[in-house]
mmCIF file with all atom_site columns, C-alpha atoms in Angstrom:
data_model
loop_
_atom_site.group_PDB
_atom_site.id
_atom_site.type_symbol
_atom_site.label_atom_id
_atom_site.label_alt_id
_atom_site.label_comp_id
_atom_site.label_asym_id
_atom_site.label_entity_id
_atom_site.label_seq_id
_atom_site.pdbx_PDB_ins_code
_atom_site.Cartn_x
_atom_site.Cartn_y
_atom_site.Cartn_z
_atom_site.occupancy
_atom_site.B_iso_or_equiv
_atom_site.pdbx_formal_charge
_atom_site.auth_seq_id
_atom_site.auth_comp_id
_atom_site.auth_asym_id
_atom_site.auth_atom_id
_atom_site.pdbx_PDB_model_num
ATOM 1   C CA . MET P 1 1   ? 136.533 40.170 92.688  1.00 54.00 ? 1   MET P CA 1
ATOM 2   C CA . ALA P 1 2   ? 135.233 36.614 92.977  1.00 57.00 ? 2   ALA P CA 1
ATOM 3   C CA . ALA P 1 3   ? 131.844 35.795 91.461  1.00 56.00 ? 3   ALA P CA 1
ATOM 4   C CA . ASP P 1 4   ? 130.935 34.002 94.674  1.00 88.00 ? 4   ASP P CA 1
ATOM 5   C CA . ALA P 1 5   ? 131.286 37.302 96.554  1.00 94.00 ? 5   ALA P CA 1
ATOM 6   C CA . PHE P 1 6   ? 127.668 37.922 95.521  1.00 95.00 ? 6   PHE P CA 1
ATOM 7   C CA . MET P 1 7   ? 124.658 35.788 96.375  1.00 96.00 ? 7   MET P CA 1
ATOM 8   C CA . PRO P 1 8   ? 123.341 33.881 93.330  1.00 95.00 ? 8   PRO P CA 1
ATOM 9   C CA . LEU P 1 9   ? 119.812 35.216 93.062  1.00 95.00 ? 9   LEU P CA 1
ATOM 10  C CA . GLY P 1 10  ? 116.916 33.299 91.572  1.00 95.00 ? 10  GLY P CA 1
ATOM 11  C CA . GLY P 1 11  ? 113.390 34.296 90.750  1.00 95.00 ? 11  GLY P CA 1
ATOM 12  C CA . ALA P 1 12  ? 110.626 35.978 92.676  1.00 96.00 ? 12  ALA P CA 1
ATOM 13  C CA . THR P 1 13  ? 109.417 34.152 95.770  1.00 97.00 ? 13  THR P CA 1
ATOM 14  C CA . LEU P 1 14  ? 106.943 34.717 98.574  1.00 96.00 ? 14  LEU P CA 1
ATOM 15  C CA . GLN P 1 15  ? 107.920 37.173 101.241 1.00 95.00 ? 15  GLN P CA 1
ATOM 16  C CA . PRO P 1 16  ? 107.980 35.767 104.781 1.00 97.00 ? 16  PRO P CA 1
ATOM 17  C CA . PHE P 1 17  ? 104.552 36.133 106.365 1.00 94.00 ? 17  PHE P CA 1
ATOM 18  C CA . GLY P 1 18  ? 106.040 38.139 109.247 1.00 96.00 ? 18  GLY P CA 1
ATOM 19  C CA . HIS P 1 19  ? 107.471 40.592 106.731 1.00 97.00 ? 19  HIS P CA 1
ATOM 20  C CA . ARG P 1 20  ? 104.158 40.783 104.881 1.00 97.00 ? 20  ARG P CA 1
ATOM 21  C CA . ASP P 1 21  ? 102.439 41.777 108.121 1.00 97.00 ? 21  ASP P CA 1
ATOM 22  C CA . PHE P 1 22  ? 105.241 44.287 108.847 1.00 97.00 ? 22  PHE P CA 1
ATOM 23  C CA . CYS P 1 23  ? 104.619 45.856 105.416 1.00 97.00 ? 23  CYS P CA 1
ATOM 24  C CA . LEU P 1 24  ? 100.882 46.090 106.088 1.00 97.00 ? 24  LEU P CA 1
ATOM 25  C CA . ARG P 1 25  ? 101.549 47.882 109.385 1.00 97.00 ? 25  ARG P CA 1
ATOM 26  C CA . MET P 1 26  ? 104.385 50.052 108.005 1.00 96.00 ? 26  MET P CA 1
ATOM 27  C CA . PRO P 1 27  ? 103.803 50.500 104.256 1.00 96.00 ? 27  PRO P CA 1
ATOM 28  C CA . ASN P 1 28  ? 106.497 53.185 103.899 1.00 94.00 ? 28  ASN P CA 1
ATOM 29  C CA . GLU P 1 29  ? 109.096 50.542 104.826 1.00 93.00 ? 29  GLU P CA 1
ATOM 30  C CA . CYS P 1 30  ? 108.145 48.398 101.832 1.00 95.00 ? 30  CYS P CA 1
ATOM 31  C CA . LYS P 1 31  ? 107.605 50.847 98.958  1.00 94.00 ? 31  LYS P CA 1
ATOM 32  C CA . PRO P 1 32  ? 109.485 50.403 95.670  1.00 94.00 ? 32  PRO P CA 1
ATOM 33  C CA . ILE P 1 33  ? 112.651 52.477 95.508  1.00 91.00 ? 33  ILE P CA 1
ATOM 34  C CA . PRO P 1 34  ? 112.165 55.224 92.884  1.00 88.00 ? 34  PRO P CA 1
ATOM 35  C CA . GLY P 1 35  ? 114.535 55.778 89.992  1.00 84.00 ? 35  GLY P CA 1
ATOM 36  C CA . PRO P 1 36  ? 117.074 53.528 88.315  1.00 81.00 ? 36  PRO P CA 1
ATOM 37  C CA . ALA P 1 37  ? 118.891 50.941 90.409  1.00 77.00 ? 37  ALA P CA 1
ATOM 38  C CA . ALA P 1 38  ? 121.864 52.511 92.127  1.00 80.00 ? 38  ALA P CA 1
ATOM 39  C CA . ARG P 1 39  ? 125.293 50.948 92.097  1.00 89.00 ? 39  ARG P CA 1
ATOM 40  C CA . PRO P 1 40  ? 126.014 49.190 95.425  1.00 95.00 ? 40  PRO P CA 1
ATOM 41  C CA . VAL P 1 41  ? 127.866 51.122 98.118  1.00 95.00 ? 41  VAL P CA 1
ATOM 42  C CA . GLU P 1 42  ? 131.647 51.240 98.223  1.00 95.00 ? 42  GLU P CA 1
ATOM 43  C CA . LEU P 1 43  ? 133.062 49.266 101.144 1.00 95.00 ? 43  LEU P CA 1
ATOM 44  C CA . ASP P 1 44  ? 135.723 51.831 102.043 1.00 96.00 ? 44  ASP P CA 1
ATOM 45  C CA . MET P 1 45  ? 137.144 52.282 105.539 1.00 97.00 ? 45  MET P CA 1
ATOM 46  C CA . PRO P 1 46  ? 134.485 54.764 106.760 1.00 97.00 ? 46  PRO P CA 1
ATOM 47  C CA . MET P 1 47  ? 131.737 52.367 105.567 1.00 97.00 ? 47  MET P CA 1
ATOM 48  C CA . LYS P 1 48  ? 133.444 49.378 107.237 1.00 97.00 ? 48  LYS P CA 1
ATOM 49  C CA . LEU P 1 49  ? 133.686 51.290 110.503 1.00 98.00 ? 49  LEU P CA 1
ATOM 50  C CA . LEU P 1 50  ? 130.056 52.437 110.330 1.00 98.00 ? 50  LEU P CA 1
ATOM 51  C CA . VAL P 1 51  ? 128.718 48.960 109.571 1.00 98.00 ? 51  VAL P CA 1
ATOM 52  C CA . ALA P 1 52  ? 130.849 47.301 112.262 1.00 98.00 ? 52  ALA P CA 1
ATOM 53  C CA . GLN P 1 53  ? 129.762 49.887 114.835 1.00 98.00 ? 53  GLN P CA 1
ATOM 54  C CA . VAL P 1 54  ? 126.057 49.527 114.040 1.00 98.00 ? 54  VAL P CA 1
ATOM 55  C CA . ASN P 1 55  ? 126.293 45.722 114.107 1.00 98.00 ? 55  ASN P CA 1
ATOM 56  C CA . THR P 1 56  ? 128.096 45.729 117.468 1.00 98.00 ? 56  THR P CA 1
ATOM 57  C CA . ASP P 1 57  ? 125.866 48.415 119.007 1.00 98.00 ? 57  ASP P CA 1
ATOM 58  C CA . VAL P 1 58  ? 122.590 46.732 118.073 1.00 98.00 ? 58  VAL P CA 1
ATOM 59  C CA . ASN P 1 59  ? 123.843 43.299 119.127 1.00 98.00 ? 59  ASN P CA 1
ATOM 60  C CA . SER P 1 60  ? 124.861 44.630 122.543 1.00 97.00 ? 60  SER P CA 1
ATOM 61  C CA . GLU P 1 61  ? 121.845 46.917 123.150 1.00 97.00 ? 61  GLU P CA 1
ATOM 62  C CA . ILE P 1 62  ? 119.089 44.381 122.487 1.00 97.00 ? 62  ILE P CA 1
ATOM 63  C CA . ALA P 1 63  ? 118.411 41.366 124.665 1.00 97.00 ? 63  ALA P CA 1
ATOM 64  C CA . PRO P 1 64  ? 117.180 38.252 122.873 1.00 96.00 ? 64  PRO P CA 1
ATOM 65  C CA . ALA P 1 65  ? 113.497 37.494 123.400 1.00 96.00 ? 65  ALA P CA 1
ATOM 66  C CA . SER P 1 66  ? 111.030 35.482 121.334 1.00 95.00 ? 66  SER P CA 1
ATOM 67  C CA . ASP P 1 67  ? 108.043 36.976 119.555 1.00 95.00 ? 67  ASP P CA 1
ATOM 68  C CA . GLN P 1 68  ? 105.902 34.587 121.613 1.00 95.00 ? 68  GLN P CA 1
ATOM 69  C CA . SER P 1 69  ? 107.131 36.077 124.894 1.00 95.00 ? 69  SER P CA 1
ATOM 70  C CA . LEU P 1 70  ? 106.978 39.676 123.641 1.00 95.00 ? 70  LEU P CA 1
ATOM 71  C CA . TYR P 1 71  ? 103.816 39.696 121.502 1.00 94.00 ? 71  TYR P CA 1
ATOM 72  C CA . GLY P 1 72  ? 102.041 36.414 122.188 1.00 94.00 ? 72  GLY P CA 1
ATOM 73  C CA . THR P 1 73  ? 102.497 35.189 118.617 1.00 94.00 ? 73  THR P CA 1
ATOM 74  C CA . GLU P 1 74  ? 105.033 32.974 116.871 1.00 92.00 ? 74  GLU P CA 1
ATOM 75  C CA . GLU P 1 75  ? 106.157 35.511 114.250 1.00 94.00 ? 75  GLU P CA 1
ATOM 76  C CA . PHE P 1 76  ? 105.990 39.309 114.519 1.00 96.00 ? 76  PHE P CA 1
ATOM 77  C CA . TRP P 1 77  ? 108.469 41.471 112.591 1.00 97.00 ? 77  TRP P CA 1
ATOM 78  C CA . THR P 1 78  ? 108.996 44.900 114.132 1.00 96.00 ? 78  THR P CA 1
ATOM 79  C CA . TYR P 1 79  ? 111.593 47.272 115.494 1.00 96.00 ? 79  TYR P CA 1
ATOM 80  C CA . PRO P 1 80  ? 112.774 46.185 118.936 1.00 92.00 ? 80  PRO P CA 1
ATOM 81  C CA . THR P 1 81  ? 110.778 47.476 121.856 1.00 83.00 ? 81  THR P CA 1
ATOM 82  C CA . ASN P 1 82  ? 111.963 47.706 125.448 1.00 88.00 ? 82  ASN P CA 1
ATOM 83  C CA . LYS P 1 83  ? 115.474 46.770 124.244 1.00 94.00 ? 83  LYS P CA 1
ATOM 84  C CA . LYS P 1 84  ? 114.273 43.213 123.472 1.00 96.00 ? 84  LYS P CA 1
ATOM 85  C CA . GLY P 1 85  ? 113.716 41.353 120.216 1.00 96.00 ? 85  GLY P CA 1
ATOM 86  C CA . ASP P 1 86  ? 114.453 38.331 118.074 1.00 96.00 ? 86  ASP P CA 1
ATOM 87  C CA . CYS P 1 87  ? 116.608 37.914 114.966 1.00 97.00 ? 87  CYS P CA 1
ATOM 88  C CA . GLU P 1 88  ? 114.493 39.892 112.503 1.00 97.00 ? 88  GLU P CA 1
ATOM 89  C CA . ASP P 1 89  ? 114.078 42.711 115.025 1.00 97.00 ? 89  ASP P CA 1
ATOM 90  C CA . TYR P 1 90  ? 117.869 43.039 115.302 1.00 98.00 ? 90  TYR P CA 1
ATOM 91  C CA . ALA P 1 91  ? 118.156 43.024 111.488 1.00 98.00 ? 91  ALA P CA 1
ATOM 92  C CA . LEU P 1 92  ? 115.404 45.627 111.067 1.00 98.00 ? 92  LEU P CA 1
ATOM 93  C CA . GLU P 1 93  ? 117.050 47.906 113.634 1.00 98.00 ? 93  GLU P CA 1
ATOM 94  C CA . LYS P 1 94  ? 120.431 47.598 111.876 1.00 98.00 ? 94  LYS P CA 1
ATOM 95  C CA . ARG P 1 95  ? 118.711 48.365 108.576 1.00 98.00 ? 95  ARG P CA 1
ATOM 96  C CA . ARG P 1 96  ? 117.060 51.458 110.051 1.00 97.00 ? 96  ARG P CA 1
ATOM 97  C CA . ARG P 1 97  ? 120.252 52.816 111.629 1.00 98.00 ? 97  ARG P CA 1
ATOM 98  C CA . LEU P 1 98  ? 122.392 52.244 108.555 1.00 98.00 ? 98  LEU P CA 1
ATOM 99  C CA . HIS P 1 99  ? 119.773 53.867 106.319 1.00 97.00 ? 99  HIS P CA 1
ATOM 100 C CA . GLU P 1 100 ? 119.577 56.866 108.679 1.00 97.00 ? 100 GLU P CA 1
ATOM 101 C CA . ALA P 1 101 ? 123.394 57.083 108.325 1.00 97.00 ? 101 ALA P CA 1
ATOM 102 C CA . GLY P 1 102 ? 123.036 57.318 104.528 1.00 95.00 ? 102 GLY P CA 1
ATOM 103 C CA . VAL P 1 103 ? 123.219 53.739 103.240 1.00 96.00 ? 103 VAL P CA 1
ATOM 104 C CA . PRO P 1 104 ? 120.574 53.249 100.506 1.00 94.00 ? 104 PRO P CA 1
ATOM 105 C CA . LEU P 1 105 ? 117.745 50.829 101.337 1.00 93.00 ? 105 LEU P CA 1
ATOM 106 C CA . GLY P 1 106 ? 118.526 48.892 98.145  1.00 95.00 ? 106 GLY P CA 1
ATOM 107 C CA . ASP P 1 107 ? 121.818 47.878 99.782  1.00 97.00 ? 107 ASP P CA 1
ATOM 108 C CA . LEU P 1 108 ? 120.230 46.835 103.100 1.00 97.00 ? 108 LEU P CA 1
ATOM 109 C CA . LEU P 1 109 ? 118.327 43.630 102.480 1.00 98.00 ? 109 LEU P CA 1
ATOM 110 C CA . MET P 1 110 ? 116.460 41.503 104.978 1.00 98.00 ? 110 MET P CA 1
ATOM 111 C CA . THR P 1 111 ? 117.499 37.898 104.372 1.00 98.00 ? 111 THR P CA 1
ATOM 112 C CA . VAL P 1 112 ? 116.116 34.533 105.503 1.00 98.00 ? 112 VAL P CA 1
ATOM 113 C CA . VAL P 1 113 ? 118.538 31.680 106.165 1.00 98.00 ? 113 VAL P CA 1
ATOM 114 C CA . HIS P 1 114 ? 118.571 28.253 107.773 1.00 97.00 ? 114 HIS P CA 1
ATOM 115 C CA . LYS P 1 115 ? 121.104 27.727 110.535 1.00 97.00 ? 115 LYS P CA 1
ATOM 116 C CA . PRO P 1 116 ? 123.149 24.488 110.527 1.00 96.00 ? 116 PRO P CA 1
ATOM 117 C CA . ASP P 1 117 ? 120.537 22.855 112.790 1.00 97.00 ? 117 ASP P CA 1
ATOM 118 C CA . GLY P 1 118 ? 117.833 23.657 110.208 1.00 95.00 ? 118 GLY P CA 1
ATOM 119 C CA . THR P 1 119 ? 116.039 26.381 112.152 1.00 96.00 ? 119 THR P CA 1
ATOM 120 C CA . GLY P 1 120 ? 114.996 29.549 110.369 1.00 96.00 ? 120 GLY P CA 1
ATOM 121 C CA . HIS P 1 121 ? 116.847 32.780 111.063 1.00 97.00 ? 121 HIS P CA 1
ATOM 122 C CA . ALA P 1 122 ? 116.883 36.344 109.724 1.00 98.00 ? 122 ALA P CA 1
ATOM 123 C CA . VAL P 1 123 ? 119.962 38.470 109.060 1.00 98.00 ? 123 VAL P CA 1
ATOM 124 C CA . LEU P 1 124 ? 120.677 41.732 107.280 1.00 98.00 ? 124 LEU P CA 1
ATOM 125 C CA . THR P 1 125 ? 122.623 41.573 104.024 1.00 98.00 ? 125 THR P CA 1
ATOM 126 C CA . LEU P 1 126 ? 124.733 44.580 103.086 1.00 98.00 ? 126 LEU P CA 1
ATOM 127 C CA . ARG P 1 127 ? 125.141 44.790 99.311  1.00 97.00 ? 127 ARG P CA 1
ATOM 128 C CA . THR P 1 128 ? 128.459 46.406 98.319  1.00 97.00 ? 128 THR P CA 1
ATOM 129 C CA . ARG P 1 129 ? 130.621 46.696 95.223  1.00 96.00 ? 129 ARG P CA 1
ATOM 130 C CA . SER P 1 130 ? 132.936 44.156 96.899  1.00 95.00 ? 130 SER P CA 1
ATOM 131 C CA . GLY P 1 131 ? 130.198 41.585 97.494  1.00 97.00 ? 131 GLY P CA 1
ATOM 132 C CA . ASP P 1 132 ? 127.407 40.726 99.916  1.00 98.00 ? 132 ASP P CA 1
ATOM 133 C CA . PHE P 1 133 ? 128.075 40.883 103.664 1.00 98.00 ? 133 PHE P CA 1
ATOM 134 C CA . VAL P 1 134 ? 126.058 39.551 106.600 1.00 98.00 ? 134 VAL P CA 1
ATOM 135 C CA . LEU P 1 135 ? 125.158 41.396 109.790 1.00 98.00 ? 135 LEU P CA 1
ATOM 136 C CA . ASP P 1 136 ? 123.929 38.824 112.297 1.00 98.00 ? 136 ASP P CA 1
ATOM 137 C CA . ASN P 1 137 ? 122.753 39.097 115.897 1.00 98.00 ? 137 ASN P CA 1
ATOM 138 C CA . LEU P 1 138 ? 124.572 35.808 116.606 1.00 97.00 ? 138 LEU P CA 1
ATOM 139 C CA . ASP P 1 139 ? 127.967 37.163 115.502 1.00 96.00 ? 139 ASP P CA 1
ATOM 140 C CA . TRP P 1 140 ? 129.726 40.461 116.265 1.00 95.00 ? 140 TRP P CA 1
ATOM 141 C CA . ARG P 1 141 ? 131.667 40.211 112.987 1.00 96.00 ? 141 ARG P CA 1
ATOM 142 C CA . VAL P 1 142 ? 130.436 41.516 109.629 1.00 97.00 ? 142 VAL P CA 1
ATOM 143 C CA . ARG P 1 143 ? 131.305 38.666 107.293 1.00 97.00 ? 143 ARG P CA 1
ATOM 144 C CA . PRO P 1 144 ? 131.157 37.895 103.571 1.00 97.00 ? 144 PRO P CA 1
ATOM 145 C CA . TRP P 1 145 ? 128.032 35.843 102.938 1.00 97.00 ? 145 TRP P CA 1
ATOM 146 C CA . GLY P 1 146 ? 130.064 32.868 101.670 1.00 94.00 ? 146 GLY P CA 1
ATOM 147 C CA . ASP P 1 147 ? 131.943 32.658 104.985 1.00 95.00 ? 147 ASP P CA 1
ATOM 148 C CA . VAL P 1 148 ? 128.773 32.197 107.024 1.00 96.00 ? 148 VAL P CA 1
ATOM 149 C CA . ASP P 1 149 ? 127.663 28.645 107.810 1.00 95.00 ? 149 ASP P CA 1
ATOM 150 C CA . TYR P 1 150 ? 124.018 29.150 106.838 1.00 97.00 ? 150 TYR P CA 1
ATOM 151 C CA . ARG P 1 151 ? 121.883 27.964 103.949 1.00 96.00 ? 151 ARG P CA 1
ATOM 152 C CA . PHE P 1 152 ? 120.624 31.153 102.331 1.00 97.00 ? 152 PHE P CA 1
ATOM 153 C CA . VAL P 1 153 ? 116.972 30.946 101.283 1.00 97.00 ? 153 VAL P CA 1
ATOM 154 C CA . LYS P 1 154 ? 115.677 34.361 100.148 1.00 98.00 ? 154 LYS P CA 1
ATOM 155 C CA . ARG P 1 155 ? 116.100 38.092 100.503 1.00 98.00 ? 155 ARG P CA 1
ATOM 156 C CA . GLN P 1 156 ? 114.437 41.365 99.614  1.00 97.00 ? 156 GLN P CA 1
ATOM 157 C CA . GLN P 1 157 ? 114.715 42.684 96.085  1.00 96.00 ? 157 GLN P CA 1
ATOM 158 C CA . GLU P 1 158 ? 117.134 45.572 95.693  1.00 94.00 ? 158 GLU P CA 1
ATOM 159 C CA . SER P 1 159 ? 114.590 47.797 93.928  1.00 94.00 ? 159 SER P CA 1
ATOM 160 C CA . ASP P 1 160 ? 111.505 46.925 95.969  1.00 95.00 ? 160 ASP P CA 1
ATOM 161 C CA . PRO P 1 161 ? 111.772 45.989 99.663  1.00 95.00 ? 161 PRO P CA 1
ATOM 162 C CA . GLY P 1 162 ? 108.229 44.578 99.577  1.00 96.00 ? 162 GLY P CA 1
ATOM 163 C CA . LEU P 1 163 ? 109.254 41.886 97.091  1.00 96.00 ? 163 LEU P CA 1
ATOM 164 C CA . TRP P 1 164 ? 111.582 38.929 97.659  1.00 98.00 ? 164 TRP P CA 1
ATOM 165 C CA . VAL P 1 165 ? 113.852 36.755 95.499  1.00 97.00 ? 165 VAL P CA 1
ATOM 166 C CA . SER P 1 166 ? 115.201 33.280 96.125  1.00 97.00 ? 166 SER P CA 1
ATOM 167 C CA . ILE P 1 167 ? 118.877 32.642 96.716  1.00 96.00 ? 167 ILE P CA 1
ATOM 168 C CA . GLU P 1 168 ? 119.976 29.750 94.571  1.00 89.00 ? 168 GLU P CA 1
ATOM 169 C CA . PRO P 1 169 ? 122.050 26.971 96.123  1.00 78.00 ? 169 PRO P CA 1
ATOM 170 C CA . ASP P 1 170 ? 125.453 26.226 94.658  1.00 61.00 ? 170 ASP P CA 1
ATOM 171 C CA . THR P 1 171 ? 124.665 23.747 91.907  1.00 51.00 ? 171 THR P CA 1
ATOM 172 C CA . GLU P 1 172 ? 128.171 23.362 90.536  1.00 51.00 ? 172 GLU P CA 1
ATOM 173 C CA . GLN P 1 173 ? 128.763 19.752 89.625  1.00 44.00 ? 173 GLN P CA 1
ATOM 174 C CA . LEU P 1 174 ? 131.769 18.007 91.100  1.00 46.00 ? 174 LEU P CA 1
ATOM 175 C CA . VAL P 1 175 ? 133.986 16.436 88.488  1.00 45.00 ? 175 VAL P CA 1
ATOM 176 C CA . SER P 1 176 ? 136.651 13.965 89.398  1.00 44.00 ? 176 SER P CA 1
ATOM 177 C CA . ALA P 1 177 ? 139.056 11.759 87.574  1.00 46.00 ? 177 ALA P CA 1
ATOM 178 C CA . VAL P 1 178 ? 139.752 8.176  88.479  1.00 46.00 ? 178 VAL P CA 1
ATOM 179 C CA . GLU P 1 179 ? 143.162 6.770  87.727  1.00 50.00 ? 179 GLU P CA 1
ATOM 180 C CA . LYS P 1 180 ? 143.345 3.414  85.970  1.00 47.00 ? 180 LYS P CA 1
#
C-alpha cells in the first residue's frame, strides 16, 4: 500500500465557521468518539458497493442550491432540506447515511478543499485500511484522494468530529541531475 494513499495530516487547525455553527445547533454530531481509535474500515466489495450507492443516490437526489438562496446567508452547514443543498450538505447527508449503515464516524470525515479555480469546496473523506477516498457531489465516482484535482486544506479529526486537522501539502523536493 502506497504511503500517498493516506492524506498527510498536520496539526490542529480551526474548524470551518459553518461547521462550528452546525456543531452548536447539533452538538451530538460533534462529540468526541469514545474509546480507543478504531482501525479504519476494510474496503471490501460490500463496502465498495455501499459507498458507491450512497454517493450516487445522494448526488442524484439533491439539487444544487446555494446557502444564500436557501437560508439567506453565505455559509450554513446542515442536512439538505427540500431535496436541495450545497457541497457540505451533500457531504453531511452521505456521512449520515453511511454511518446509519454501520460505517464508524471516525472513518467519515468532512473535508475542506480548494477546487482548481481556487474556490472552496467540501467533500466527504472515507478513511479505509486501503487509503483515503473522496465522495464528492461534483463526481459520481468514489476516488482515491490523490486522484482528485483539488488542494486539500483540512478535515475532521478521526477521534473527535468537532476538531479539525490541517492536510499538509506535498513538500517533497525535486532533485534533478544536469549532464556536463
